[in-house]
Coordinates of C-alpha atoms in Angstrom, one line a residue:
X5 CA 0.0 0.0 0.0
X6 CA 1.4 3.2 -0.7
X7 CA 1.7 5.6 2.0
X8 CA -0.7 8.7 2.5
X9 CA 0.0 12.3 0.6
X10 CA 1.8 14.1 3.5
X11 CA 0.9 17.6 3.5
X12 CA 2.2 19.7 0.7
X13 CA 2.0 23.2 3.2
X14 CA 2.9 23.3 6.5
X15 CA -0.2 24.2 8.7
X16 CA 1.3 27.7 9.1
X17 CA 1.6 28.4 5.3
X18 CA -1.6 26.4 4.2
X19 CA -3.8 29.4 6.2
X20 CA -1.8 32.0 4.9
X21 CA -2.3 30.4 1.6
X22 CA -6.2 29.8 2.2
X23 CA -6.4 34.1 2.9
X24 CA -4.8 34.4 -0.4
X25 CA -7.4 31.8 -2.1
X26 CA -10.0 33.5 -0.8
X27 CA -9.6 37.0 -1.7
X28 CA -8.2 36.3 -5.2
X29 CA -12.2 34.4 -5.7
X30 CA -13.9 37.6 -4.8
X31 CA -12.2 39.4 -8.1
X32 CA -14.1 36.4 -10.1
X33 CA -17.5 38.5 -9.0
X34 CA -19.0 41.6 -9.5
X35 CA -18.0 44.6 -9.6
X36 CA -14.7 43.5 -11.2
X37 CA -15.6 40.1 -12.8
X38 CA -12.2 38.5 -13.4
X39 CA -13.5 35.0 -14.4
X40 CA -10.3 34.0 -14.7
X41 CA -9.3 34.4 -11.1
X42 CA -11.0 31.1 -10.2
X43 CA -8.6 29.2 -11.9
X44 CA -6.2 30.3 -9.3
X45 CA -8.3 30.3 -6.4
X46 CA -9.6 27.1 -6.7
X47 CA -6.2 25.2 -6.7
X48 CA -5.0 27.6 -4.1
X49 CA -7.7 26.5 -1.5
X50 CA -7.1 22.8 -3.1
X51 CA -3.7 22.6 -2.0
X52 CA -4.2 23.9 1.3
X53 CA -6.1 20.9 1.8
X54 CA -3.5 18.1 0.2
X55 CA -2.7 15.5 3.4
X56 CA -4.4 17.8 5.9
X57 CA -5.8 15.7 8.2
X58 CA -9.4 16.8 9.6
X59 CA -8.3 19.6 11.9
X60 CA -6.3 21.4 9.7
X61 CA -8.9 21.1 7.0
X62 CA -11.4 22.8 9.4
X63 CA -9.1 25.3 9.8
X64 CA -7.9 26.6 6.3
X65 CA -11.4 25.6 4.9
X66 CA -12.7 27.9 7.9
X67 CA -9.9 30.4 6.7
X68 CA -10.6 30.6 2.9
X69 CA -14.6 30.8 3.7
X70 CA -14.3 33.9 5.7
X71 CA -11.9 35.6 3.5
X72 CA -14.0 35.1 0.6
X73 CA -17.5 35.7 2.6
X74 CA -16.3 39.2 4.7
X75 CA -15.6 40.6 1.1
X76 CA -18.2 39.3 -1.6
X77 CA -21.7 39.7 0.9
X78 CA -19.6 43.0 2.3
X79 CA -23.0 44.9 1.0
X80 CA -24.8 43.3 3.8
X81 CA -23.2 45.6 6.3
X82 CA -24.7 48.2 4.6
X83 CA -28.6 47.3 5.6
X84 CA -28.3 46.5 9.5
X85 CA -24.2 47.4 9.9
X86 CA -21.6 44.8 10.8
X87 CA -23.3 42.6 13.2
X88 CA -25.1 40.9 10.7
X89 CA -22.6 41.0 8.1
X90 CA -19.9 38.9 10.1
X91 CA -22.6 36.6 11.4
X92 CA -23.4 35.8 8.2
X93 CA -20.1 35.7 7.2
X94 CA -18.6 33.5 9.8
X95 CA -21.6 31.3 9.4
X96 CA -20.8 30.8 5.6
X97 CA -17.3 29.8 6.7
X98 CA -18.1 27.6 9.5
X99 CA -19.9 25.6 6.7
X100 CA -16.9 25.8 4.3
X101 CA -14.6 24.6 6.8
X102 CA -16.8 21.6 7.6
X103 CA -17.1 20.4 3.8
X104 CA -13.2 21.1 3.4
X105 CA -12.8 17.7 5.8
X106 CA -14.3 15.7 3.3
X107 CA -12.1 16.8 0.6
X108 CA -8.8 16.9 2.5
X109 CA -10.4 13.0 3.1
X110 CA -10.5 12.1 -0.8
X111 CA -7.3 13.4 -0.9
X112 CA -5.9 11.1 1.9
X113 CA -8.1 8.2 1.2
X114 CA -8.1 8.0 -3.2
X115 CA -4.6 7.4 -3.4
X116 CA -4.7 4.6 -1.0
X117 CA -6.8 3.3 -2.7
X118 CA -6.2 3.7 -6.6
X119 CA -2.6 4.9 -6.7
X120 CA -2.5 4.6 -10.1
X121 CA -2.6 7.8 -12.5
X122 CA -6.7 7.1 -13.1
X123 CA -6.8 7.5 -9.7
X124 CA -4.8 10.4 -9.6
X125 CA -5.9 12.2 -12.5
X126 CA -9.3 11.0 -13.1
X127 CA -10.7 9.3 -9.8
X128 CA -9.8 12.2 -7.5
X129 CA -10.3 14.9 -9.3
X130 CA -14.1 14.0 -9.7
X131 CA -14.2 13.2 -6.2
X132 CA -13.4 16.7 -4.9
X133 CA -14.5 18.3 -7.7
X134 CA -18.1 16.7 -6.2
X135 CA -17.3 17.4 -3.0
X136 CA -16.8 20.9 -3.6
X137 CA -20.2 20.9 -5.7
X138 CA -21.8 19.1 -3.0
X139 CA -20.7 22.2 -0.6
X140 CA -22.1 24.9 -2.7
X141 CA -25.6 22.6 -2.8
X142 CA -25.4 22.5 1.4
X143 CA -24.8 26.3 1.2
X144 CA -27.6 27.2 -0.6
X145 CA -29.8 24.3 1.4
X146 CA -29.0 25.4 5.0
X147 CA -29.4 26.7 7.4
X148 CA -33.2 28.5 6.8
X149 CA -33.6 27.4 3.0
X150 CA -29.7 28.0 2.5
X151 CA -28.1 31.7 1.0
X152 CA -26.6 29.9 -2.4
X153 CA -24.3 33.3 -3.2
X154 CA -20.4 32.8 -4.5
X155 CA -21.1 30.3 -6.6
X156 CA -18.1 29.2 -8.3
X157 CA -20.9 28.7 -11.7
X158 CA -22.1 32.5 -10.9
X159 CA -19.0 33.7 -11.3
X160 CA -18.6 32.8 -15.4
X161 CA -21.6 34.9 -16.3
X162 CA -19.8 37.5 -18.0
X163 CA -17.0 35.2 -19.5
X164 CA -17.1 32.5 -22.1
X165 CA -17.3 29.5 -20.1
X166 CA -21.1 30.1 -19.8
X167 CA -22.8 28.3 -22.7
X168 CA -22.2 24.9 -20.2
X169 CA -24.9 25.9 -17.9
X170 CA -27.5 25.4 -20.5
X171 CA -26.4 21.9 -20.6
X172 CA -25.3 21.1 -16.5
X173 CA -27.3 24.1 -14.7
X174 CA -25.3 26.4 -12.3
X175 CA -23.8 22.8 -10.5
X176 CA -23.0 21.3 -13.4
X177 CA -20.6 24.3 -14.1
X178 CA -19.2 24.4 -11.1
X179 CA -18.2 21.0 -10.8
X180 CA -16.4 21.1 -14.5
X181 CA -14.2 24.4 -13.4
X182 CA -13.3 22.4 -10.3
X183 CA -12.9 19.2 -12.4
X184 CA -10.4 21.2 -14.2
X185 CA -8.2 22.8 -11.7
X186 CA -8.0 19.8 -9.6
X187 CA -6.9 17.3 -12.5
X188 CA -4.2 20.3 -13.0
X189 CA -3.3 20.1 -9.7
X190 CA -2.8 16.0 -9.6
X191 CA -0.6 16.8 -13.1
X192 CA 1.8 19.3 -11.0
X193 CA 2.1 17.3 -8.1
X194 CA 3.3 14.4 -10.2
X195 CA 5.0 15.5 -13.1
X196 CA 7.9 13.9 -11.9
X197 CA 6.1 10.2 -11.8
X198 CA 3.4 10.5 -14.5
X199 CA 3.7 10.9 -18.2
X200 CA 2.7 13.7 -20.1
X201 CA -0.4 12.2 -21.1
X202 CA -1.9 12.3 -17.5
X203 CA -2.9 15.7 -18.4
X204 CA -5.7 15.2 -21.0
X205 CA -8.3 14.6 -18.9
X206 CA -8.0 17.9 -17.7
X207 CA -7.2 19.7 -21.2
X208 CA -10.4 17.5 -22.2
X209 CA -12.8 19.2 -19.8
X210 CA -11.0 22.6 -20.4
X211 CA -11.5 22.3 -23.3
X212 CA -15.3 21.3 -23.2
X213 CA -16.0 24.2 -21.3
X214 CA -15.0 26.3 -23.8
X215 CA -16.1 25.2 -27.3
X216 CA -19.9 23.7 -25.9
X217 CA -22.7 26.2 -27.6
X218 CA -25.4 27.3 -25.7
X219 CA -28.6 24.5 -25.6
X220 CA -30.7 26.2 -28.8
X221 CA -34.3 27.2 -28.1
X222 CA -37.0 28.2 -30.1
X223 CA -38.1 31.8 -31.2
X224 CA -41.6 32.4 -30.4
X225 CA -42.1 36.2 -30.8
X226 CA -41.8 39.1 -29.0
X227 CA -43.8 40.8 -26.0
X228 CA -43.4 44.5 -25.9
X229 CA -42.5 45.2 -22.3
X230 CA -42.6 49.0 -20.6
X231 CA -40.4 48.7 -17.4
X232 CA -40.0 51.6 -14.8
X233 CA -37.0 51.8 -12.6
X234 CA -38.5 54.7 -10.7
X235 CA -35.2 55.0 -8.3
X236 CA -37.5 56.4 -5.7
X237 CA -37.0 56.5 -1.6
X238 CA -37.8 52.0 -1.3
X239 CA -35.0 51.5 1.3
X240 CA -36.3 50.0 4.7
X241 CA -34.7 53.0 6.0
X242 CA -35.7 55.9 3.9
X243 CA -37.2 58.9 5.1
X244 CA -40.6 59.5 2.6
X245 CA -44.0 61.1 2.2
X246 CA -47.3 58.7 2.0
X247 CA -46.4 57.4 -1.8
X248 CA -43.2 58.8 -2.6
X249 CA -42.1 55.4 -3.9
X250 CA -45.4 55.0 -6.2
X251 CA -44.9 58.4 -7.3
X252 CA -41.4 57.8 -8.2
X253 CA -42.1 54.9 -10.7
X254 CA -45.1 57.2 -12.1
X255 CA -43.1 60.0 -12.8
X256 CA -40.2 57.7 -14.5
X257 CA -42.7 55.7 -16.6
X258 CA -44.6 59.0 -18.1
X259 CA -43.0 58.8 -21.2
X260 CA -44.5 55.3 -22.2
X261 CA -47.9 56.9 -21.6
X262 CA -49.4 56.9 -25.0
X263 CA -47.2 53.9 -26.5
X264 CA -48.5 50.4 -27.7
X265 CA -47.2 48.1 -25.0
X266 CA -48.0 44.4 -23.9
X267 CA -47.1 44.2 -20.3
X268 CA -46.0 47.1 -17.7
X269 CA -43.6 45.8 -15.3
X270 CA -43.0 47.6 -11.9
X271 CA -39.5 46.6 -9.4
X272 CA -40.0 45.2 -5.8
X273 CA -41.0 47.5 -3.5
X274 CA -42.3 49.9 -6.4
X275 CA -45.8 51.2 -4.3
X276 CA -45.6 51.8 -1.3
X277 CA -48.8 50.2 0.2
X278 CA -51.2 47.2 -0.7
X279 CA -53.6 47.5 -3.1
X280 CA -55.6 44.6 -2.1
X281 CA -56.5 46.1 1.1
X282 CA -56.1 49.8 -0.1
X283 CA -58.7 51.2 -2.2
X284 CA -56.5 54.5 -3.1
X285 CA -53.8 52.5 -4.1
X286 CA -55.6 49.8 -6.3
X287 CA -57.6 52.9 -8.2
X288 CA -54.3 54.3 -8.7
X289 CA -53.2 51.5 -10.5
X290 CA -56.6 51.0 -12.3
X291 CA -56.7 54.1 -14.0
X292 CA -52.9 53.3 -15.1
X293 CA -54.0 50.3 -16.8
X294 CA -56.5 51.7 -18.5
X295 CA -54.3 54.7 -19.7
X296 CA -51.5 52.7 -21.2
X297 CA -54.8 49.6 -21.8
X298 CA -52.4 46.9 -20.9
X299 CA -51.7 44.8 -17.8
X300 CA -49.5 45.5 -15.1
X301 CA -47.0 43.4 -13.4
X302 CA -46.2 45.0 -10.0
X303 CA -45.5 43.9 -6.6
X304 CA -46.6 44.3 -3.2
X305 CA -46.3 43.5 0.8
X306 CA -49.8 41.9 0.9
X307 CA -51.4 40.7 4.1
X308 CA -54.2 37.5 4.3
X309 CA -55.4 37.2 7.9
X310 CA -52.5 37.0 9.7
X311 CA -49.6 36.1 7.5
X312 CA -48.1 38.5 5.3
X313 CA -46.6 37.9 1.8
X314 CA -43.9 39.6 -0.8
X315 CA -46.5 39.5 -3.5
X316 CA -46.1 39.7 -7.6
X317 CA -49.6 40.9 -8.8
X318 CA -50.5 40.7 -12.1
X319 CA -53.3 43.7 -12.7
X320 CA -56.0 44.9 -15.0
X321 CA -58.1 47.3 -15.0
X322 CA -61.6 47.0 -14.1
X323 CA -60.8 43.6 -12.5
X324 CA -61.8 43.3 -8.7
X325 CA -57.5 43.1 -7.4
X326 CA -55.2 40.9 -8.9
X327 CA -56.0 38.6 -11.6
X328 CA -53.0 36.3 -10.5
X329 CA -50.6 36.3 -7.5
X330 CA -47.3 35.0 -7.0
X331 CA -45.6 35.4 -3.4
X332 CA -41.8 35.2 -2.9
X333 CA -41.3 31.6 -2.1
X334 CA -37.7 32.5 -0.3
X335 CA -38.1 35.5 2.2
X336 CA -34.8 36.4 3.4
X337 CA -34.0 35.5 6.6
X338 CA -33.3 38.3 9.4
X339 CA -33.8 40.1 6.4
X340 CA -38.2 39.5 5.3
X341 CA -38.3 37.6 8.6
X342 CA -36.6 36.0 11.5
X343 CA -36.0 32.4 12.1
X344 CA -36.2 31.3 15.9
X345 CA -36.7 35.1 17.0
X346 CA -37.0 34.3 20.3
X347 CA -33.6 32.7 20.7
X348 CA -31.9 35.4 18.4
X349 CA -33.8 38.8 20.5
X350 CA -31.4 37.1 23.3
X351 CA -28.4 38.6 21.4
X352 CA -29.4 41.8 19.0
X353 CA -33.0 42.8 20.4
X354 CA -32.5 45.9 18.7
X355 CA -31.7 45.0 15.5
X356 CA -34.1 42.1 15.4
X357 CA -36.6 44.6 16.2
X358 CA -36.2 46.3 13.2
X359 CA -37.8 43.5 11.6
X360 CA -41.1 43.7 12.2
X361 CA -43.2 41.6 9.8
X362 CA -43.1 38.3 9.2
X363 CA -43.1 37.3 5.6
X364 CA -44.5 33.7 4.8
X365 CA -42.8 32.0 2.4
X366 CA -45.3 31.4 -1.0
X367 CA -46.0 28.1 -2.7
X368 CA -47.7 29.1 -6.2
X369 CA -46.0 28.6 -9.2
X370 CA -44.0 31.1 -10.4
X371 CA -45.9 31.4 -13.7
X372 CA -48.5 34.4 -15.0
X373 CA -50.5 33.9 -18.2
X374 CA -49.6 37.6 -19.7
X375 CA -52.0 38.3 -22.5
X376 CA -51.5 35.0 -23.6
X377 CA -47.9 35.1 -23.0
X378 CA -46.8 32.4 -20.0
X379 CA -44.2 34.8 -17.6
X380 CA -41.7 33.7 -15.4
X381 CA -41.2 35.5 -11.8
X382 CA -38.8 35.8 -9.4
X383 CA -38.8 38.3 -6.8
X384 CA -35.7 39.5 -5.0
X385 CA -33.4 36.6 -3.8
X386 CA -35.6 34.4 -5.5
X387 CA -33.4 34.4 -8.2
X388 CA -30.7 32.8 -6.3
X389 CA -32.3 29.8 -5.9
X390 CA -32.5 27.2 -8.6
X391 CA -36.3 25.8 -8.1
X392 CA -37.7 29.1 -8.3
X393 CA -36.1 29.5 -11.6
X394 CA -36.9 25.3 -13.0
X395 CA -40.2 25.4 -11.7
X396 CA -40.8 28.8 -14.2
X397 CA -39.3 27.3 -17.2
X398 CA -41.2 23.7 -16.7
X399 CA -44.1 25.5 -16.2
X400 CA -43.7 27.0 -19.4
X401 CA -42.7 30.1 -19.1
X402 CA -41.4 32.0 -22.6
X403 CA -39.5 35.0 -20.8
X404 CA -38.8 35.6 -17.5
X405 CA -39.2 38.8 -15.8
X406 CA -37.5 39.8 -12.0
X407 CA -38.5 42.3 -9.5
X408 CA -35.9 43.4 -7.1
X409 CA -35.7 45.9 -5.0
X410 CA -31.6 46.8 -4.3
X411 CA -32.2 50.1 -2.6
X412 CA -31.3 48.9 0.4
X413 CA -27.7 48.4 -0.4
X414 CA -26.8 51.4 -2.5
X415 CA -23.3 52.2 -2.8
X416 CA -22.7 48.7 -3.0
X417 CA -21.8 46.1 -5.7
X418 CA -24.8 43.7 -4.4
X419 CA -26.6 44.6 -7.8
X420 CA -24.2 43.6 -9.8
X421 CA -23.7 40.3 -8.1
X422 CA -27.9 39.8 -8.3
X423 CA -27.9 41.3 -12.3
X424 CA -25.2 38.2 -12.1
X425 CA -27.7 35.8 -11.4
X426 CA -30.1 37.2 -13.9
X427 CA -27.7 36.6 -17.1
X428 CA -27.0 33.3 -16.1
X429 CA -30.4 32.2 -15.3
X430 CA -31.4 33.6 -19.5
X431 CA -28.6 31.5 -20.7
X432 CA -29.4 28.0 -18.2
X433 CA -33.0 28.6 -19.3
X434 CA -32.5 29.6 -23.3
X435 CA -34.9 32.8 -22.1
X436 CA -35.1 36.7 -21.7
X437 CA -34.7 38.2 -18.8
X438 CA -36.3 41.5 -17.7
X439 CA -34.2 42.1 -14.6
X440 CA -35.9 45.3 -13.2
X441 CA -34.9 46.9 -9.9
X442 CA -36.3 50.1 -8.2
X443 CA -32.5 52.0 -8.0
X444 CA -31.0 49.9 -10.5
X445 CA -28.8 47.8 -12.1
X446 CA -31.9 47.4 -14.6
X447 CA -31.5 45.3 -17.9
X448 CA -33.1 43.4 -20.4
X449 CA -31.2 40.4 -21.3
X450 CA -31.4 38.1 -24.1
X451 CA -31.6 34.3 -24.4
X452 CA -28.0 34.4 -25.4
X453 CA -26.9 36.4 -22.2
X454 CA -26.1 39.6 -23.7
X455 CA -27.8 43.1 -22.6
X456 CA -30.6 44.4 -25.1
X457 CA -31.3 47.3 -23.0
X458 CA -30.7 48.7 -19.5
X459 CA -30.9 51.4 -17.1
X460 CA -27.6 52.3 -14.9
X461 CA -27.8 52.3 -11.5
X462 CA -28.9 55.2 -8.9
X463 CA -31.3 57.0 -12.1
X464 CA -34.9 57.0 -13.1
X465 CA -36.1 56.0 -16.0
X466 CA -38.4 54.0 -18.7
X467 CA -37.6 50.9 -21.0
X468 CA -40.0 50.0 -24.1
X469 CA -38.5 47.0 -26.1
X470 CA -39.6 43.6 -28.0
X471 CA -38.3 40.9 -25.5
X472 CA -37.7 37.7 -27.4
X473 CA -39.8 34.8 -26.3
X474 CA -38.9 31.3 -26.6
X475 CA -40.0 27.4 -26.1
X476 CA -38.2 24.6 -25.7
X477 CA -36.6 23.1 -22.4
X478 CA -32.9 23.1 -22.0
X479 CA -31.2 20.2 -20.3
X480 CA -30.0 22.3 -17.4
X481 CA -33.9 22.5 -16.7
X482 CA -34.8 19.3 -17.1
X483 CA -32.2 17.1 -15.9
X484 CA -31.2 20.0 -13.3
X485 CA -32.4 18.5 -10.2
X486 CA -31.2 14.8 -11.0
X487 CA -27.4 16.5 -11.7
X488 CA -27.6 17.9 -8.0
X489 CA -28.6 14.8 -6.5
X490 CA -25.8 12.2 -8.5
X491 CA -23.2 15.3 -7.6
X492 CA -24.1 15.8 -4.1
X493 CA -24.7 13.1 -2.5
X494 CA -23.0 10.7 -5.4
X495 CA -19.8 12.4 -4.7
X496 CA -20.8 11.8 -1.2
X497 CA -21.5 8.3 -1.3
X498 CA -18.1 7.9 -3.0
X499 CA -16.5 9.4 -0.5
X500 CA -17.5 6.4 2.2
X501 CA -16.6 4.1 -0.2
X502 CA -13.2 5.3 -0.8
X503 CA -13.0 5.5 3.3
X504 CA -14.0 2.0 3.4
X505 CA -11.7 0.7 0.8
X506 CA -9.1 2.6 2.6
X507 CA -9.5 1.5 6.1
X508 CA -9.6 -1.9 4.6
X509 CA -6.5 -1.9 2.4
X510 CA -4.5 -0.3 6.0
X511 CA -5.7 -3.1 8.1
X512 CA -4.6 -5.7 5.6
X513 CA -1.2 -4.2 4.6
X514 CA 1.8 -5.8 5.5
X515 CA 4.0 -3.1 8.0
X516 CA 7.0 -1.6 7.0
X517 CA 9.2 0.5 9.0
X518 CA 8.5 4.0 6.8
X519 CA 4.4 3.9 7.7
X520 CA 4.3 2.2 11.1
X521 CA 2.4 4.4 13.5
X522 CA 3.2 7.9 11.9
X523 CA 0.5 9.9 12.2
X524 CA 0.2 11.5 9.0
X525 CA -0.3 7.4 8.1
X526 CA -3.3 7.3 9.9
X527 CA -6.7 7.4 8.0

């Protein structure tokens, strides 16, 4: 039996290594979107972890996650301050450093086990490659329905690695960039042993990533969409007068008045009081719809007894309320509601006072019938998560259109990292997107990812354009949900079995003098 990778970093330089892994990922994301960066990140973290046993792993993995969390969610400091910014980030980390056991694990256990240069180039990259897929998928899972930001698939949406998601979803990507860089890593660590050849598997890979089209859809049409990024006073904080925020998004969208339009679509947090329960409010948006005589798409904090729901309302004129409703199916926690409040008012009662309502999480479809036209919603955060987004497409939606409400973190490069989202989702779905916020980044983005027509952040203003629509389901859609289960847990369930296997082939190894009792020997 061969003995066990010792650690290529001594514990001291492996952390310092792990700060440096985790910065360099944050320049893969918005605002500077160096897409190249992870393919020095990701090995980086990787080698931190190469014959770690499980402590260390806790520890750079720990390391790396709260470099990389402090800076990319930074914006959230700017809502509630710090406090909930490092609790969110040292949560994140906590996580990251619990999954990096597992993969300092394959790394121990695979070459025990198939020390041959499949197993080196092939068997273990695919494991940890997984592994690491499997983390992003317990990230954006848990706790409270999961926070699935820094995405190593997110971070591609503005480079040319991209057409992939249509094909794998958001994990599927992932797990090839991470495929790659660790079968790159295995090559460098044993250039001296393995032939030249041992590198194709990741030259194969790298280059799948970058010569795989886009999954084609079919054209449909067009929908001519008015949107309205009113950049009015909609931050939880903002000083205003009774509807200063409906106001806003009236005065932006005056110069569609008078045009032919198919849908007007208003941001999150566009009107500042409900309109199923307000009779001011819902004539105010009455006579809009019968001035422009098309539907409106807007969205509301709605109440229903005693719950209260983020609400997309799809409205006509003359029609008693909605027509159709869609609420938010991921509130943000601490953020729409809070989780166990009673434990957490032990520690922050004054900033978990700040949250008063309690948002309840929807469980409609994410589907309107527009004039004929089947829309895809997401509202917020909703984006983030992949159901949301699958649950649109397989119900047929043609085009997708987001509300989002960013005013909240001004200043900041949060919209950027949301309008992130909304490219990849067009191009993992084959769909427009109308991203529209109430302060902006606003775009319109076609099937193919690239920008057909936006507003810039912090302005006020009105887009009229022929959004694309399309049928047809991509693979990332339909075979989505399966690809996260054989990754996650597969990679999981390989994992054991490698552990087994390895446990095994120690016990029945004959001694010799080099691995008798070492430590670093031990499984």
């Amino acid at each position: 039996m061969p003995a066990p990778a010792r650690p290529t970093l001594p514990l001291w330089a492996a952390v310092v290594v792990a700060c440096g892994a985790g910065y360099v990922l944050t320049l893969a994301f918005p605002a500077l979107s160096w897409w190249p960066a992870v393919f020095v990140a990701i090995p980086l973290a990787l080698v931190t972890l190469v014959g770690r046993r499980a402590g260390g792993a806790l520890l750079v993995g720990v390391v790396f996650g709260a470099v990389f969390f402090l800076v990319n969610v930074s914006f959230t400091a700017r809502y509630l301050g710090p406090v909930p910014w490092i609790a969110l980030s040292l949560l994140e980390a906590l996580l990251t450093g619990i999954a990096a056991v597992p993969i300092a694990l394959a790394y121990r256990w695979t070459p025990r086990v198939l020390p041959g240069r499949v197993g080196r180039v092939i068997v273990l990259p695919l494991v940890v490659a997984g592994l690491w897929t499997a983390r992003e998928l317990l990230l954006g899972t848990f706790p409270y329905g999961g926070f699935p930001w820094g995405r190593i698939g997110i971070s591609q949406a503005n480079g040319p690695l991209i057409a992939l998601v249509s094909w794998t979803g958001v994990s599927g990507l992932t797990f090839a960039i991470v495929f790659v860089c660790a079968a790159a890593l295995e090559v460098v660590r044993t250039i001296r042993t393995l032939p030249v050849l041992a590198a194709l598997p990741a030259v194969a890979v790298a280059v799948l990533l970058v010569v795989v089209p886009a999954f084609p859809t079919t054209d449909a049409g067009t929908i001519r969409v008015g949107a309205v990024q009113g950049n009015g006073p909609s931050g939880y904080f903002d000083q205003r007068d009774r509807d200063a925020v409906m106001n806003a998004q009236l005065q932006a969208g005056a110069p569609l008045l008078g045009e032919d339009l198919d849908v007007l679509l208003w941001p999150e947090g566009g009107m500042d009081t409900d309109p199923t329960s307000d009779a001011a409010t819902a004539g105010a948006l009455d006579l809009l719809a019968r001035r422009i005589d098309a539907p409106l798409l807007v969205t509301a904090a709605t109440q229903r007894g005693d719950e209260y729901f983020n609400s997309a309302l799809l409205w006509e004129a003359g029609a008693d309320g909605p027509v159709q409703t869609y609420d938010k199916r991921h509130p943000v926690p601490f953020g729409e509601y809070v989780p166990d409040r009673w434990f957490y008012n032990l520690f922050a009662p004054d900033l978990i006072g700040l949250i008063q309502r309690e948002y309840t999480p929807g469980t409609a479809a994410p589907v309107f019938d527009v004039g004929g036209v089947p829309v895809g919603l997401a509202i917020c955060f909703d984006v983030i998560y992949d159901d949301v987004i699958r649950d649109g497409a397989e119900g047929g939606a043609t085009v997708f259109m987001f509300q989002t409400n960013n005013a909240d973190f001004r200043g900041t490069d949060e919209n950027l990292q949301q309008l992130a989202f909304a490219r990849v989702r067009a191009i993992e779905t084959g769909r427009a997107v109308v991203n529209l916020s109430t302060v902006g980044t606003s775009q319109i983005i076609a099937p193919d990812g690239s920008e057909i027509a936006g507003i810039p952040v912090d302005t006020a203003g009105a887009l009229l354009e022929d959004v694309p629509l399309r049928t047809g389901t991509t693979p990332a859609v339909i075979l989505g949900a399966a690809i996260d289960a054989v990754l996650g847990w597969g990679s999981i369930l390989a994992l054991v079995v490698l552990g087994l296997a390895s446990r095994r082939a120690h016990r029945t190894a004959v001694p010799t003098p080099e691995g008798i009792g070492t430590a670093e020997s031990m499984p």
